[in-house]
PDB file of C-alpha atoms in Angstrom:
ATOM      1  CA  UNK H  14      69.180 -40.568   5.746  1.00 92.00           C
ATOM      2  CA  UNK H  15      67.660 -38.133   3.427  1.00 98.00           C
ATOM      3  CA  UNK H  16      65.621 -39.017   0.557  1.00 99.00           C
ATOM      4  CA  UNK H  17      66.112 -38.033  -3.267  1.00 99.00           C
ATOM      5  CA  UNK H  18      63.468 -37.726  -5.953  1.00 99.00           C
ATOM      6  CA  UNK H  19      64.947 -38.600  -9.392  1.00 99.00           C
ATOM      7  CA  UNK H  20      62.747 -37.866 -12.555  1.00 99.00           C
ATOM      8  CA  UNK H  21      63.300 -39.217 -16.314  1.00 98.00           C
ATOM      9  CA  UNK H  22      61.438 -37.520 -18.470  1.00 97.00           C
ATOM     10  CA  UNK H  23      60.777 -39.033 -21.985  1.00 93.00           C
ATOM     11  CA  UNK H  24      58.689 -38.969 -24.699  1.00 88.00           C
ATOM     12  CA  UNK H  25      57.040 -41.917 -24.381  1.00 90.00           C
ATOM     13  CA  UNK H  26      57.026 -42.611 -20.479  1.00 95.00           C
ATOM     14  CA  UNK H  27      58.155 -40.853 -17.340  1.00 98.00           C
ATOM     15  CA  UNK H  28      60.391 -43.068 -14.731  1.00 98.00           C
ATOM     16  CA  UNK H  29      60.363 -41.735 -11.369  1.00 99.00           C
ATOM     17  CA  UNK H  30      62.336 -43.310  -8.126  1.00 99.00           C
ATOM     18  CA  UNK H  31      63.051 -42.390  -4.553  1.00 99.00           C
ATOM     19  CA  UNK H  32      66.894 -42.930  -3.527  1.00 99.00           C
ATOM     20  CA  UNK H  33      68.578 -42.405  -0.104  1.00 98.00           C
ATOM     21  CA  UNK H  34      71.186 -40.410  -0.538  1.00 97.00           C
ATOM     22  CA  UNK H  35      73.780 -43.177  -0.371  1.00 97.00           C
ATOM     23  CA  UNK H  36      72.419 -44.671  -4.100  1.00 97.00           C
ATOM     24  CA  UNK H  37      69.872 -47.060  -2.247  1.00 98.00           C
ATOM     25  CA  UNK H  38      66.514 -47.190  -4.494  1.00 98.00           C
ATOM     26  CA  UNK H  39      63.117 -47.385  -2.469  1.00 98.00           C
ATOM     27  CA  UNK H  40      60.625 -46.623  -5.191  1.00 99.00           C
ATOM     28  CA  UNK H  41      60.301 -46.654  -9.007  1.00 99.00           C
ATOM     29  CA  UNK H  42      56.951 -45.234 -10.932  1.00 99.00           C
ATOM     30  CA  UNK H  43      56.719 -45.358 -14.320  1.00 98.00           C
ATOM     31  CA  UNK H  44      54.138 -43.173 -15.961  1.00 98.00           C
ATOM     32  CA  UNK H  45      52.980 -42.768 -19.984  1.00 97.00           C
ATOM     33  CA  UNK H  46      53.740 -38.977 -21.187  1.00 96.00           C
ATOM     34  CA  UNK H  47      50.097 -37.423 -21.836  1.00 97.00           C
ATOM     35  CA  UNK H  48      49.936 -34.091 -22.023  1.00 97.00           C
ATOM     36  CA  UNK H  49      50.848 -32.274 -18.709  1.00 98.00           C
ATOM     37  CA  UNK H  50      47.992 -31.644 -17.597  1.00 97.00           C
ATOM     38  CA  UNK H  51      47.737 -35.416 -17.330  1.00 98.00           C
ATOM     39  CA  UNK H  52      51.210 -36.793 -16.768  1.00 98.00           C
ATOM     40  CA  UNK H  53      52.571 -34.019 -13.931  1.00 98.00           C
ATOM     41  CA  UNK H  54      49.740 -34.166 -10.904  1.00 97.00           C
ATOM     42  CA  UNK H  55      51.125 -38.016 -10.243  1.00 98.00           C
ATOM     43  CA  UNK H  56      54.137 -37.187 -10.624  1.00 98.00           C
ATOM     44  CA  UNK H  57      53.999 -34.712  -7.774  1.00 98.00           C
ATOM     45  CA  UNK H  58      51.868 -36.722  -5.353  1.00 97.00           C
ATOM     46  CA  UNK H  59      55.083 -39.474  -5.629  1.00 98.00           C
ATOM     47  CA  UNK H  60      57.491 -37.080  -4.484  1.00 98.00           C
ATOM     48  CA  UNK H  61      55.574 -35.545  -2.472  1.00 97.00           C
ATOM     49  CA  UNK H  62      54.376 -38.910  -0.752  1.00 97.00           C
ATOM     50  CA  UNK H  63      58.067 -39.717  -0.336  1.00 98.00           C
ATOM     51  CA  UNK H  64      58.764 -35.986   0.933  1.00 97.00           C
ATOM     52  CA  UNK H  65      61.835 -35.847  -0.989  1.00 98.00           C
ATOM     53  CA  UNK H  66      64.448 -33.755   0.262  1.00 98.00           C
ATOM     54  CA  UNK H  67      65.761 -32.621  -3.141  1.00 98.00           C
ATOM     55  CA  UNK H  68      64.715 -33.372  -6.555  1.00 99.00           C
ATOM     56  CA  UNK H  69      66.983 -34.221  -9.803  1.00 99.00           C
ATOM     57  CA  UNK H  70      65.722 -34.243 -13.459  1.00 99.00           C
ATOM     58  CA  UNK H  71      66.930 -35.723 -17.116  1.00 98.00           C
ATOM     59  CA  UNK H  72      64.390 -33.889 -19.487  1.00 97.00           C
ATOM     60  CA  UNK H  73      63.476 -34.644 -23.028  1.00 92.00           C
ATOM     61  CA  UNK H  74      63.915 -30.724 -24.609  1.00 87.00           C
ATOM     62  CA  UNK H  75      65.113 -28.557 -25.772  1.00 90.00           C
ATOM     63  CA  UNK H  76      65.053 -27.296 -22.174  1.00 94.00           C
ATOM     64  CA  UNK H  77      66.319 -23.610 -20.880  1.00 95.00           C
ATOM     65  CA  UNK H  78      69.316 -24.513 -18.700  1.00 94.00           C
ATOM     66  CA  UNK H  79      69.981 -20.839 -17.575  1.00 92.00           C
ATOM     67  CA  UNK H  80      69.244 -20.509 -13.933  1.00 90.00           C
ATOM     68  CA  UNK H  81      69.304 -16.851 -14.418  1.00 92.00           C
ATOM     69  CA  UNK H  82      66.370 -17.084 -17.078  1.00 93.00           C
ATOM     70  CA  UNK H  83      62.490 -16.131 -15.973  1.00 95.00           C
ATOM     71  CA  UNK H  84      61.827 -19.578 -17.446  1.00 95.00           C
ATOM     72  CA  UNK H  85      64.683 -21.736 -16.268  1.00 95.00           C
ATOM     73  CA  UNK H  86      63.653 -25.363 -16.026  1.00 97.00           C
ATOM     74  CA  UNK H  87      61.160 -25.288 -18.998  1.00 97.00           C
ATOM     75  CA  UNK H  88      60.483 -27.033 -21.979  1.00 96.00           C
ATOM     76  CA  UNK H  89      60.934 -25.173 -24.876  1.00 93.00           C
ATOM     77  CA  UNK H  90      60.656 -25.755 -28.816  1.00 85.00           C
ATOM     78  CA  UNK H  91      59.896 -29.240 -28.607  1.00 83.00           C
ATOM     79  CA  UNK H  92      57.968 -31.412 -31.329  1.00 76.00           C
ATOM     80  CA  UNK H  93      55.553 -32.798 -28.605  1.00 83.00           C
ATOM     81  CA  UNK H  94      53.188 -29.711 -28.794  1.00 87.00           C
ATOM     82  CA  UNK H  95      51.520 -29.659 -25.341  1.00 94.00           C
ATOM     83  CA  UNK H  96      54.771 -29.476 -23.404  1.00 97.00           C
ATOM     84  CA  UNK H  97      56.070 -26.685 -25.737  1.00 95.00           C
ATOM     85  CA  UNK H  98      56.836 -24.262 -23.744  1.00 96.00           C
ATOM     86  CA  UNK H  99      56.058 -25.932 -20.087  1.00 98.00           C
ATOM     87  CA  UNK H 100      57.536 -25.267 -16.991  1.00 98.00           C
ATOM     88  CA  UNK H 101      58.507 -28.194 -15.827  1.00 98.00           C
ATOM     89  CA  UNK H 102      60.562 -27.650 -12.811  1.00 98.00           C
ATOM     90  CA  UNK H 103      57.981 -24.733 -12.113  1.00 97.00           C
ATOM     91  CA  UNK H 104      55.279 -27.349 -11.628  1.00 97.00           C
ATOM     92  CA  UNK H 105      57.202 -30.197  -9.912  1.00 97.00           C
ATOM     93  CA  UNK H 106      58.533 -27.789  -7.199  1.00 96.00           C
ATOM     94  CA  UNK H 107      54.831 -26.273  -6.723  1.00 91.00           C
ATOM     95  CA  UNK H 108      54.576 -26.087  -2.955  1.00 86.00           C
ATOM     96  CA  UNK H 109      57.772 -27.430  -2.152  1.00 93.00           C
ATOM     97  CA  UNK H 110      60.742 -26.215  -0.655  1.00 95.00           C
ATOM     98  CA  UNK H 111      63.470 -28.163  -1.857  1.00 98.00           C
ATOM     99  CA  UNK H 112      66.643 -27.709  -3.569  1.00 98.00           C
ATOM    100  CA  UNK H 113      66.459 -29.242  -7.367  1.00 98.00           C
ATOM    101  CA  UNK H 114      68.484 -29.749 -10.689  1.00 97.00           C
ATOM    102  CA  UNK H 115      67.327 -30.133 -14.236  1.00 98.00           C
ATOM    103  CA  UNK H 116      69.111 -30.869 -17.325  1.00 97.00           C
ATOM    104  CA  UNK H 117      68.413 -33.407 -20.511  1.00 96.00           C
ATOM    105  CA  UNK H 118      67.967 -36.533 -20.329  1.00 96.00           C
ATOM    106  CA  UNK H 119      71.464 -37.673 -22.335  1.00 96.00           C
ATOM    107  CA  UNK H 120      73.575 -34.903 -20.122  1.00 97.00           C
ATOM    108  CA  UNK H 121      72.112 -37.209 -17.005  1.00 98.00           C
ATOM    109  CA  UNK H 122      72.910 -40.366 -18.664  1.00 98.00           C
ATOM    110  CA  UNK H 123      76.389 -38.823 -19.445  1.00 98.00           C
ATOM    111  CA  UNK H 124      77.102 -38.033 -15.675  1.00 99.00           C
ATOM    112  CA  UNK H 125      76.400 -41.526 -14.350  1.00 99.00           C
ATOM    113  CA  UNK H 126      78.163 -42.869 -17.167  1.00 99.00           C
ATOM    114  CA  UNK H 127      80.996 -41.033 -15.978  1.00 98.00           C
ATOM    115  CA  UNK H 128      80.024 -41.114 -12.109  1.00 98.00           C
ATOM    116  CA  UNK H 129      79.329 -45.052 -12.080  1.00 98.00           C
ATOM    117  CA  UNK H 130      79.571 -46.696 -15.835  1.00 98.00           C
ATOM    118  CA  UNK H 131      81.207 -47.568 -18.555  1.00 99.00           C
ATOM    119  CA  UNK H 132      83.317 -43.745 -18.434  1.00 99.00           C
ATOM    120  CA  UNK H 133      84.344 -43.953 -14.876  1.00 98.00           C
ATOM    121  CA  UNK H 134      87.167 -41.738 -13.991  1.00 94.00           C
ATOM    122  CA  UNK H 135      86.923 -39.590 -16.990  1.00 98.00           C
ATOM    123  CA  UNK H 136      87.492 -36.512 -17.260  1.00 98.00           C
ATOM    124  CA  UNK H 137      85.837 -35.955 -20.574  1.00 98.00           C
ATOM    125  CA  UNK H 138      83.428 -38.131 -21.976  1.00 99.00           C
ATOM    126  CA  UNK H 139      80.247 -38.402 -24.639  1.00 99.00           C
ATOM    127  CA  UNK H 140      77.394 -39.822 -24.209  1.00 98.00           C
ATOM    128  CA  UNK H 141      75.011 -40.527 -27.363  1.00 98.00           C
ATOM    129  CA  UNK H 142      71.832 -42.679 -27.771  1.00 96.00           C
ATOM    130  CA  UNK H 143      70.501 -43.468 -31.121  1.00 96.00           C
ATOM    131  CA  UNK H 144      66.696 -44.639 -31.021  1.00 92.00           C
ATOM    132  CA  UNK H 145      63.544 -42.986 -32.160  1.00 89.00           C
ATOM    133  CA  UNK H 146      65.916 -39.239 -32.045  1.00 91.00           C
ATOM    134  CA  UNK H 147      69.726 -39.055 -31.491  1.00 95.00           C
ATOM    135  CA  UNK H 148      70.719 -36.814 -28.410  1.00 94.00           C
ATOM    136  CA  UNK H 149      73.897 -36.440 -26.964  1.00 96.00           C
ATOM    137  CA  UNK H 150      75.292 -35.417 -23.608  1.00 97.00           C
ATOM    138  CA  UNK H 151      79.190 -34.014 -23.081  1.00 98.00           C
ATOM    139  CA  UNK H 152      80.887 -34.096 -19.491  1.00 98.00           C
ATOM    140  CA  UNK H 153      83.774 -31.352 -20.525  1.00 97.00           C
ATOM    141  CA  UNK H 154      86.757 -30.761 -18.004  1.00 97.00           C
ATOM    142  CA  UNK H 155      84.408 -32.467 -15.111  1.00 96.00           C
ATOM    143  CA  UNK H 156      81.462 -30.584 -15.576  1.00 96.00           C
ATOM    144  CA  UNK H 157      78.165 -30.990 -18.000  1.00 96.00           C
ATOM    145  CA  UNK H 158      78.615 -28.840 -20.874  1.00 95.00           C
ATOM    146  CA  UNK H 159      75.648 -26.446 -21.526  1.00 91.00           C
ATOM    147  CA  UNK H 160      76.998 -22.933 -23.783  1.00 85.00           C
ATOM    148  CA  UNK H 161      74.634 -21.365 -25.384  1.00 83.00           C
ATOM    149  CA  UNK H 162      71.677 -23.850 -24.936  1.00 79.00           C
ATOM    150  CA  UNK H 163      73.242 -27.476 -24.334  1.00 83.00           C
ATOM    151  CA  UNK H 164      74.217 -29.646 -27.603  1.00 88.00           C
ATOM    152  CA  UNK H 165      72.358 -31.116 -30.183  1.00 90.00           C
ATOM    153  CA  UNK H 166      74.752 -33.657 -31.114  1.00 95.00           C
ATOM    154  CA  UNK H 167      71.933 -35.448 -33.498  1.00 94.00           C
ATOM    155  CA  UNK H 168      71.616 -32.876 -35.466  1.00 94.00           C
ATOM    156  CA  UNK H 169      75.444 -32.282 -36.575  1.00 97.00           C
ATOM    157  CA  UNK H 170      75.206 -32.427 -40.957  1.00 98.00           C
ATOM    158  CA  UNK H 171      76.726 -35.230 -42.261  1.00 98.00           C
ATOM    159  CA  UNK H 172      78.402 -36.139 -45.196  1.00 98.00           C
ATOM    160  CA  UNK H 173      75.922 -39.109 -47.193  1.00 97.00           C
ATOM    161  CA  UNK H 174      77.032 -42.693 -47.590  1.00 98.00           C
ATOM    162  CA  UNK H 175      77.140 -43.393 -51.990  1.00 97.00           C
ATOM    163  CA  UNK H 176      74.968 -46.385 -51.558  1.00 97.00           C
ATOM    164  CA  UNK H 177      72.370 -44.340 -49.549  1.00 97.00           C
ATOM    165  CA  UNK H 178      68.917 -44.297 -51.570  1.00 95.00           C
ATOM    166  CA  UNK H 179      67.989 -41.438 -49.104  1.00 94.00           C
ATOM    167  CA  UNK H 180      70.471 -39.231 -48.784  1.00 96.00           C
ATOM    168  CA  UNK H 181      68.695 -36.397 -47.666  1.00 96.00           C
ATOM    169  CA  UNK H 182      67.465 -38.144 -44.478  1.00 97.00           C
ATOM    170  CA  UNK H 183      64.037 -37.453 -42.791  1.00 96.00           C
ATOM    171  CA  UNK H 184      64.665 -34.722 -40.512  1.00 94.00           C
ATOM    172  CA  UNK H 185      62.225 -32.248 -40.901  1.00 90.00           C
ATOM    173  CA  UNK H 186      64.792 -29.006 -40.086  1.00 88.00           C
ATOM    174  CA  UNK H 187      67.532 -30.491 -41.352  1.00 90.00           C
ATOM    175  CA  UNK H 188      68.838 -32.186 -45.079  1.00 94.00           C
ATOM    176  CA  UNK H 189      71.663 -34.905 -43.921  1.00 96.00           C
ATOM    177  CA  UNK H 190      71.931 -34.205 -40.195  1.00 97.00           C
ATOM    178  CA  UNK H 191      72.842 -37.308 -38.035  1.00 98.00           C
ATOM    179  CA  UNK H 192      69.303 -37.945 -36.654  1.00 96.00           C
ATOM    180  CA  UNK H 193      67.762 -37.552 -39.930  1.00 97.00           C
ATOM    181  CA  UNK H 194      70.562 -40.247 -41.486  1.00 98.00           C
ATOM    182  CA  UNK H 195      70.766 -42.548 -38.455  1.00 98.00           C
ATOM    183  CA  UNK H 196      67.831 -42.775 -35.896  1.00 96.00           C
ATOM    184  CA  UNK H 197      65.443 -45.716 -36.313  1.00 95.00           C
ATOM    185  CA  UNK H 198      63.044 -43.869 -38.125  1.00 95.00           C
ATOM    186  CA  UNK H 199      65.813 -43.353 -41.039  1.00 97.00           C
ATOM    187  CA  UNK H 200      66.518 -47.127 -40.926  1.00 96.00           C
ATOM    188  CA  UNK H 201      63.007 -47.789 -41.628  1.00 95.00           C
ATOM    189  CA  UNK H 202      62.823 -45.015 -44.219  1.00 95.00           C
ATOM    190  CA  UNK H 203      65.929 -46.994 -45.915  1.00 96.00           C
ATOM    191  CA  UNK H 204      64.911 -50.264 -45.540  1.00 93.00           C
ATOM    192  CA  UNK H 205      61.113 -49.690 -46.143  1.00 92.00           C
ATOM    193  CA  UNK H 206      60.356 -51.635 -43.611  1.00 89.00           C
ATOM    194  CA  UNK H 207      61.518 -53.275 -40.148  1.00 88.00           C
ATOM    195  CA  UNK H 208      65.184 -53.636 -40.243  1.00 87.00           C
ATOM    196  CA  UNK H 209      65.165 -55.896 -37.022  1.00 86.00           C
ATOM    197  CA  UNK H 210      64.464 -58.943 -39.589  1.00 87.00           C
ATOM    198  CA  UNK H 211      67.581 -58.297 -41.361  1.00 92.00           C
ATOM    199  CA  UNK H 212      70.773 -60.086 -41.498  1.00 93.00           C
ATOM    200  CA  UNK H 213      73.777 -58.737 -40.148  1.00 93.00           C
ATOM    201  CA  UNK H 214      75.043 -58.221 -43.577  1.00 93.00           C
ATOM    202  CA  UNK H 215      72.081 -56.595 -44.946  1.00 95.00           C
ATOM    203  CA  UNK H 216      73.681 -53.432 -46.862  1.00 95.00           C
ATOM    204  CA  UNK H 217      71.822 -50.834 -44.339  1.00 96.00           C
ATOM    205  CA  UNK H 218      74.191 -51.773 -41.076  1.00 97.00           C
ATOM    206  CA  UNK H 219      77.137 -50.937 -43.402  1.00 98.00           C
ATOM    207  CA  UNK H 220      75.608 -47.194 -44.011  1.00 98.00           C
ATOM    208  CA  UNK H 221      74.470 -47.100 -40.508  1.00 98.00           C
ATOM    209  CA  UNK H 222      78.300 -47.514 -39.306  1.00 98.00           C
ATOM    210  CA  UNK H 223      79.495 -44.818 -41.842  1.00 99.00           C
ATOM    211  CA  UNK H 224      77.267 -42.186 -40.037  1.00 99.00           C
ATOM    212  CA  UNK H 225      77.775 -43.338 -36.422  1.00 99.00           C
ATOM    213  CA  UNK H 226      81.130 -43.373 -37.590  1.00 99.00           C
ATOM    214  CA  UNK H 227      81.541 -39.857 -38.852  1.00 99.00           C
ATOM    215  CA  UNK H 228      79.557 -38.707 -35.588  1.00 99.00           C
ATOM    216  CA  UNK H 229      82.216 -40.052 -33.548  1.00 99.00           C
ATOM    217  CA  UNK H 230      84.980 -38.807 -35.916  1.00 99.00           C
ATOM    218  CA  UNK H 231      83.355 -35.325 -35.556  1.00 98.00           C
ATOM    219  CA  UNK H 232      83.311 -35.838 -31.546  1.00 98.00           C
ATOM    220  CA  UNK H 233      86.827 -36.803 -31.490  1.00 98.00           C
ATOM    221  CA  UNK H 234      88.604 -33.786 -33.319  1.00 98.00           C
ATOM    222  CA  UNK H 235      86.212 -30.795 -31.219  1.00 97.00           C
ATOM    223  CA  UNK H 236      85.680 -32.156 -28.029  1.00 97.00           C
ATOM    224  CA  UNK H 237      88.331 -34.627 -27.807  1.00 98.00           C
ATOM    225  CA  UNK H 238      86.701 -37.073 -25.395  1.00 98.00           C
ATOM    226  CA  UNK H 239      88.604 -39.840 -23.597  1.00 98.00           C
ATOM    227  CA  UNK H 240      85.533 -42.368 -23.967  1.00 99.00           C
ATOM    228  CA  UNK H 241      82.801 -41.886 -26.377  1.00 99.00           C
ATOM    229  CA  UNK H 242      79.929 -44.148 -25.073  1.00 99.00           C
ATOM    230  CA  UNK H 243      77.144 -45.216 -27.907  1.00 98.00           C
ATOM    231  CA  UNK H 244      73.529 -46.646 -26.445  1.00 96.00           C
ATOM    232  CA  UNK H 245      70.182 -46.424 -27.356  1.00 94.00           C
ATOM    233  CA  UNK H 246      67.847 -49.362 -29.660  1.00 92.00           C
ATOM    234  CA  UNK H 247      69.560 -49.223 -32.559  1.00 95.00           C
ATOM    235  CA  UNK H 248      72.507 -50.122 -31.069  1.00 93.00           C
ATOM    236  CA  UNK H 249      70.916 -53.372 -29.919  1.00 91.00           C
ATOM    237  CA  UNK H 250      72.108 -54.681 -32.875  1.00 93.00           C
ATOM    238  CA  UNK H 251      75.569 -56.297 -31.640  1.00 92.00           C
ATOM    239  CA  UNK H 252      77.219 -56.186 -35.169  1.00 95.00           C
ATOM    240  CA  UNK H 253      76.926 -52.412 -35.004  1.00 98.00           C
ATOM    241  CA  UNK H 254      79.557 -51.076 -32.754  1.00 98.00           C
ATOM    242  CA  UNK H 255      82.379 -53.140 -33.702  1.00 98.00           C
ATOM    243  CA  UNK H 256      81.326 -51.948 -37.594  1.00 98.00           C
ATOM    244  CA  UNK H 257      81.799 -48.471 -35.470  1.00 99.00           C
ATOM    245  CA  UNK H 258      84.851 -48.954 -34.353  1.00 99.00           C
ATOM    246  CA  UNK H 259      86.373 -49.936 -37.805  1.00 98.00           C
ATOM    247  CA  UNK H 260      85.074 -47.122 -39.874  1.00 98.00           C
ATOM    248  CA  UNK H 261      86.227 -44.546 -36.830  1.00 99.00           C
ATOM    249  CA  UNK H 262      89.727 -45.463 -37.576  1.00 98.00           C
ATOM    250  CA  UNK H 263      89.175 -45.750 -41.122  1.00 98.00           C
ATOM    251  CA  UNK H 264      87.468 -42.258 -41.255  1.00 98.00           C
ATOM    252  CA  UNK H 265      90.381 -40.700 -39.603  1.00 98.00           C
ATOM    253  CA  UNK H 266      93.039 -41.491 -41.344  1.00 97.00           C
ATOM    254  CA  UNK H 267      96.001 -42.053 -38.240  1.00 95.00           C
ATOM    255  CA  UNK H 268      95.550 -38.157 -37.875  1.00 97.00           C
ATOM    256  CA  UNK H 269      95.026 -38.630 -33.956  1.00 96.00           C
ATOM    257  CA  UNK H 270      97.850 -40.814 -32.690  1.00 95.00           C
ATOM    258  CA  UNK H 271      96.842 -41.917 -29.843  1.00 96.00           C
ATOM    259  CA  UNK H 272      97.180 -45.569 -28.220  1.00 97.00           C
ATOM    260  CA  UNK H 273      93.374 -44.859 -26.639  1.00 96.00           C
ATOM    261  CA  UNK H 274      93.000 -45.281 -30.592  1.00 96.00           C
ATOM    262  CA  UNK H 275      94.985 -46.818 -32.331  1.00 95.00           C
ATOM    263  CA  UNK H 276      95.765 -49.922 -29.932  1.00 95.00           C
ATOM    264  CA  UNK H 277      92.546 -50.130 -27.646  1.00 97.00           C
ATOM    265  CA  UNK H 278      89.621 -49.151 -29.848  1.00 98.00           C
ATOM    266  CA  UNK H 279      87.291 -51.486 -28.099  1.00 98.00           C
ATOM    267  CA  UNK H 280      87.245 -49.828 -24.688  1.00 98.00           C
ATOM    268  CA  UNK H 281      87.205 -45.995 -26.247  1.00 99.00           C
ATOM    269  CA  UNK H 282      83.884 -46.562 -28.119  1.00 99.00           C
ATOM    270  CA  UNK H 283      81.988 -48.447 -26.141  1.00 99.00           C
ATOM    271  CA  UNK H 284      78.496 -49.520 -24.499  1.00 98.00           C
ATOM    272  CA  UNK H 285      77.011 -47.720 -21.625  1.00 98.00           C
ATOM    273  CA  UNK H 286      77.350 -50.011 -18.410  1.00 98.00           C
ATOM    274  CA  UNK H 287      73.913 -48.744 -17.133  1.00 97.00           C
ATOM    275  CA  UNK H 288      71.711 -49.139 -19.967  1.00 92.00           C
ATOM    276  CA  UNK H 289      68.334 -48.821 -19.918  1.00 93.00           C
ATOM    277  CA  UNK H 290      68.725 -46.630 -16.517  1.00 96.00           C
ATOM    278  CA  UNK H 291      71.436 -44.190 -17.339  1.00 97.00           C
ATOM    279  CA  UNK H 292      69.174 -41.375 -17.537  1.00 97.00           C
ATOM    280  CA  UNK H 293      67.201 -42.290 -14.448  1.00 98.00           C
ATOM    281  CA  UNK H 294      70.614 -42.830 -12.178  1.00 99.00           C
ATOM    282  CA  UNK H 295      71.786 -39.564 -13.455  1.00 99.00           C
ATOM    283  CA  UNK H 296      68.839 -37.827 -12.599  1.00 99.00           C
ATOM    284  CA  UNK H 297      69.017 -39.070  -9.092  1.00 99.00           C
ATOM    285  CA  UNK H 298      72.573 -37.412  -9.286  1.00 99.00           C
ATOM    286  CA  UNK H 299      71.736 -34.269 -10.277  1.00 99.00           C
ATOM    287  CA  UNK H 300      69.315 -34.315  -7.674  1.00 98.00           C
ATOM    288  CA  UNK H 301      72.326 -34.645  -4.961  1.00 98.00           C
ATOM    289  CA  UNK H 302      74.525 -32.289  -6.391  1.00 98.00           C
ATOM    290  CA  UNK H 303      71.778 -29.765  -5.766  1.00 98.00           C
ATOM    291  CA  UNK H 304      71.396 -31.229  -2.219  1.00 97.00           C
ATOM    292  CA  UNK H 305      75.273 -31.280  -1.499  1.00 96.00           C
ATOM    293  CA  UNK H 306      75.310 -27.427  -3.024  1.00 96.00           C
ATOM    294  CA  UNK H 307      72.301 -26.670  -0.687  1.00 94.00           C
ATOM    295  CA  UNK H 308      74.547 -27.947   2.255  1.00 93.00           C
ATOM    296  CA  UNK H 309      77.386 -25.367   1.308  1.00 88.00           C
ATOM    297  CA  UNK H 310      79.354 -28.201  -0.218  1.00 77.00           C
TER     298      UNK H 310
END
């Protein structure tokens, strides 16, 4: 049986594994992210040592996603200043032959999701995590949506909460976008300090549910998902997503009648079933779409 490389790049580490193609894992590596220069070389001797038959990535980006483009497969205007601009499939390919697929990581955490998780059988699904950034991934029709560039779900503008004492956020491109309102970072910002030793109660979860909650408003009227799936660290916090759920229906005001929800809220906005490997599982499936596509299939 022929053997698939699977890559998850983040900011913080790199996870790679070997799978067969029938889902069976042989290997897992997990790297730190240096700069590439330091991070990449291991990363090829694993696949190569494995000699993978076809390699799948889930990138950190912004990434170019056009396989017509000179630099298809790169990084591009990323914070993280020595991978600006890198080409990452370029490099991981270097010397071998092999059919390969790159996308972000939340548009590979949205395909297994909907391949083997918590949106199985959809159609239509989103896929957002909410931790140090907000990214989200969309699976449109039965296919990953890219457009232009690919979305940038946590940075959609938000309208701020009243009792926020930083409305503005702490995005540096944006005043009041959902990362800059939401991710942990803004918690912390809010909070002035570590909100993990709060109560349930505390005032902050309340404002953190308003945004989450006009995010998934927002998702709900343009893309019209059938499952909106919600993972990431700051949803660790269990109190969160059934604050979520209220405000959602609160927020939109019976407008979509629907029984997905208004009579089954709990299984529309939900957890991801494969949390924390979403990303890495959906990597490995990218990686056998291109070897199925290879094959003429």
């Amino acid at each position: 049986m022929r053997k698939i490389g699977a890559l998850e790049a983040g900011g913080t580490k790199m996870v790679l594994a070997v799978y067969l193609e029938d889902g069976t894992e042989l290997e897992r590596l997990t790297l730190p992210t240096e700069t590439p220069e330091e991070t990449v070389p291991p990363m090829i001797a694993f696949f190569r040592r494995h000699q993978v038959d076809a390699l799948g990535i889930g990138s950190f980006g912004p990434l170019q996603l056009d396989p017509a483009a000179p630099d298809y497969g790169s990084i591009t205007s990323t914070p993280k200043l020595k991978w600006k601009d890198y080409p990452l499939l370029k490099r991981l390919l270097d010397g071998m032959d092999i059919p390969a697929k790159i996308d972000t990581d939340v548009n590979a955490a949205v395909l297994a999701e909907v391949e083997l998780g918590a949106a199985r059988g959809c159609r239509n699904a989103v896929y957002v995590t909410i931790g140090t950034g907000v990214g989200g991934g969309v699976y449109a029709e039965g296919k990953l949506l890219h457009g232009l560039v690919h979305p940038e779900l946590g940075h959609m503008l938000l309208r701020p909460h009243p009792e926020d004492p930083n409305p503005r956020g702490v995005c540096p491109y944006h005043e009041g976008c959902m990362e800059g309102l939401a991710a942990g970072p803004a918690i912390g910002a809010r909070v002035q300090g570590d909100a993990r030793d709060l109560p349930d109660d505390h005032p902050t979860f309340a404002i953190e549910a308003y945004y989450l909650a006009q995010m998934c408003v927002n998702l709900i009227l343009t893309l019209s998902p059938q499952k909106i799936v919600l993972g990431g660290g700051v949803l660790g916090r269990e109190c969160l997503l059934p604050m979520v759920r209220r405000e959602t229906l609160r927020l939109l005001g019976g407008y979509v009648q629907h029984p997905a929800i208004l009579q089954d809220m709990d299984n529309y906005i939900v957890a991801p079933e494969l949390f924390p490997v979403s990303g890495l599982v959906g990597s490995f499936l990218l990686g056998k779409q291109a070897l199925m596509e290879a094959d003429g299939q």
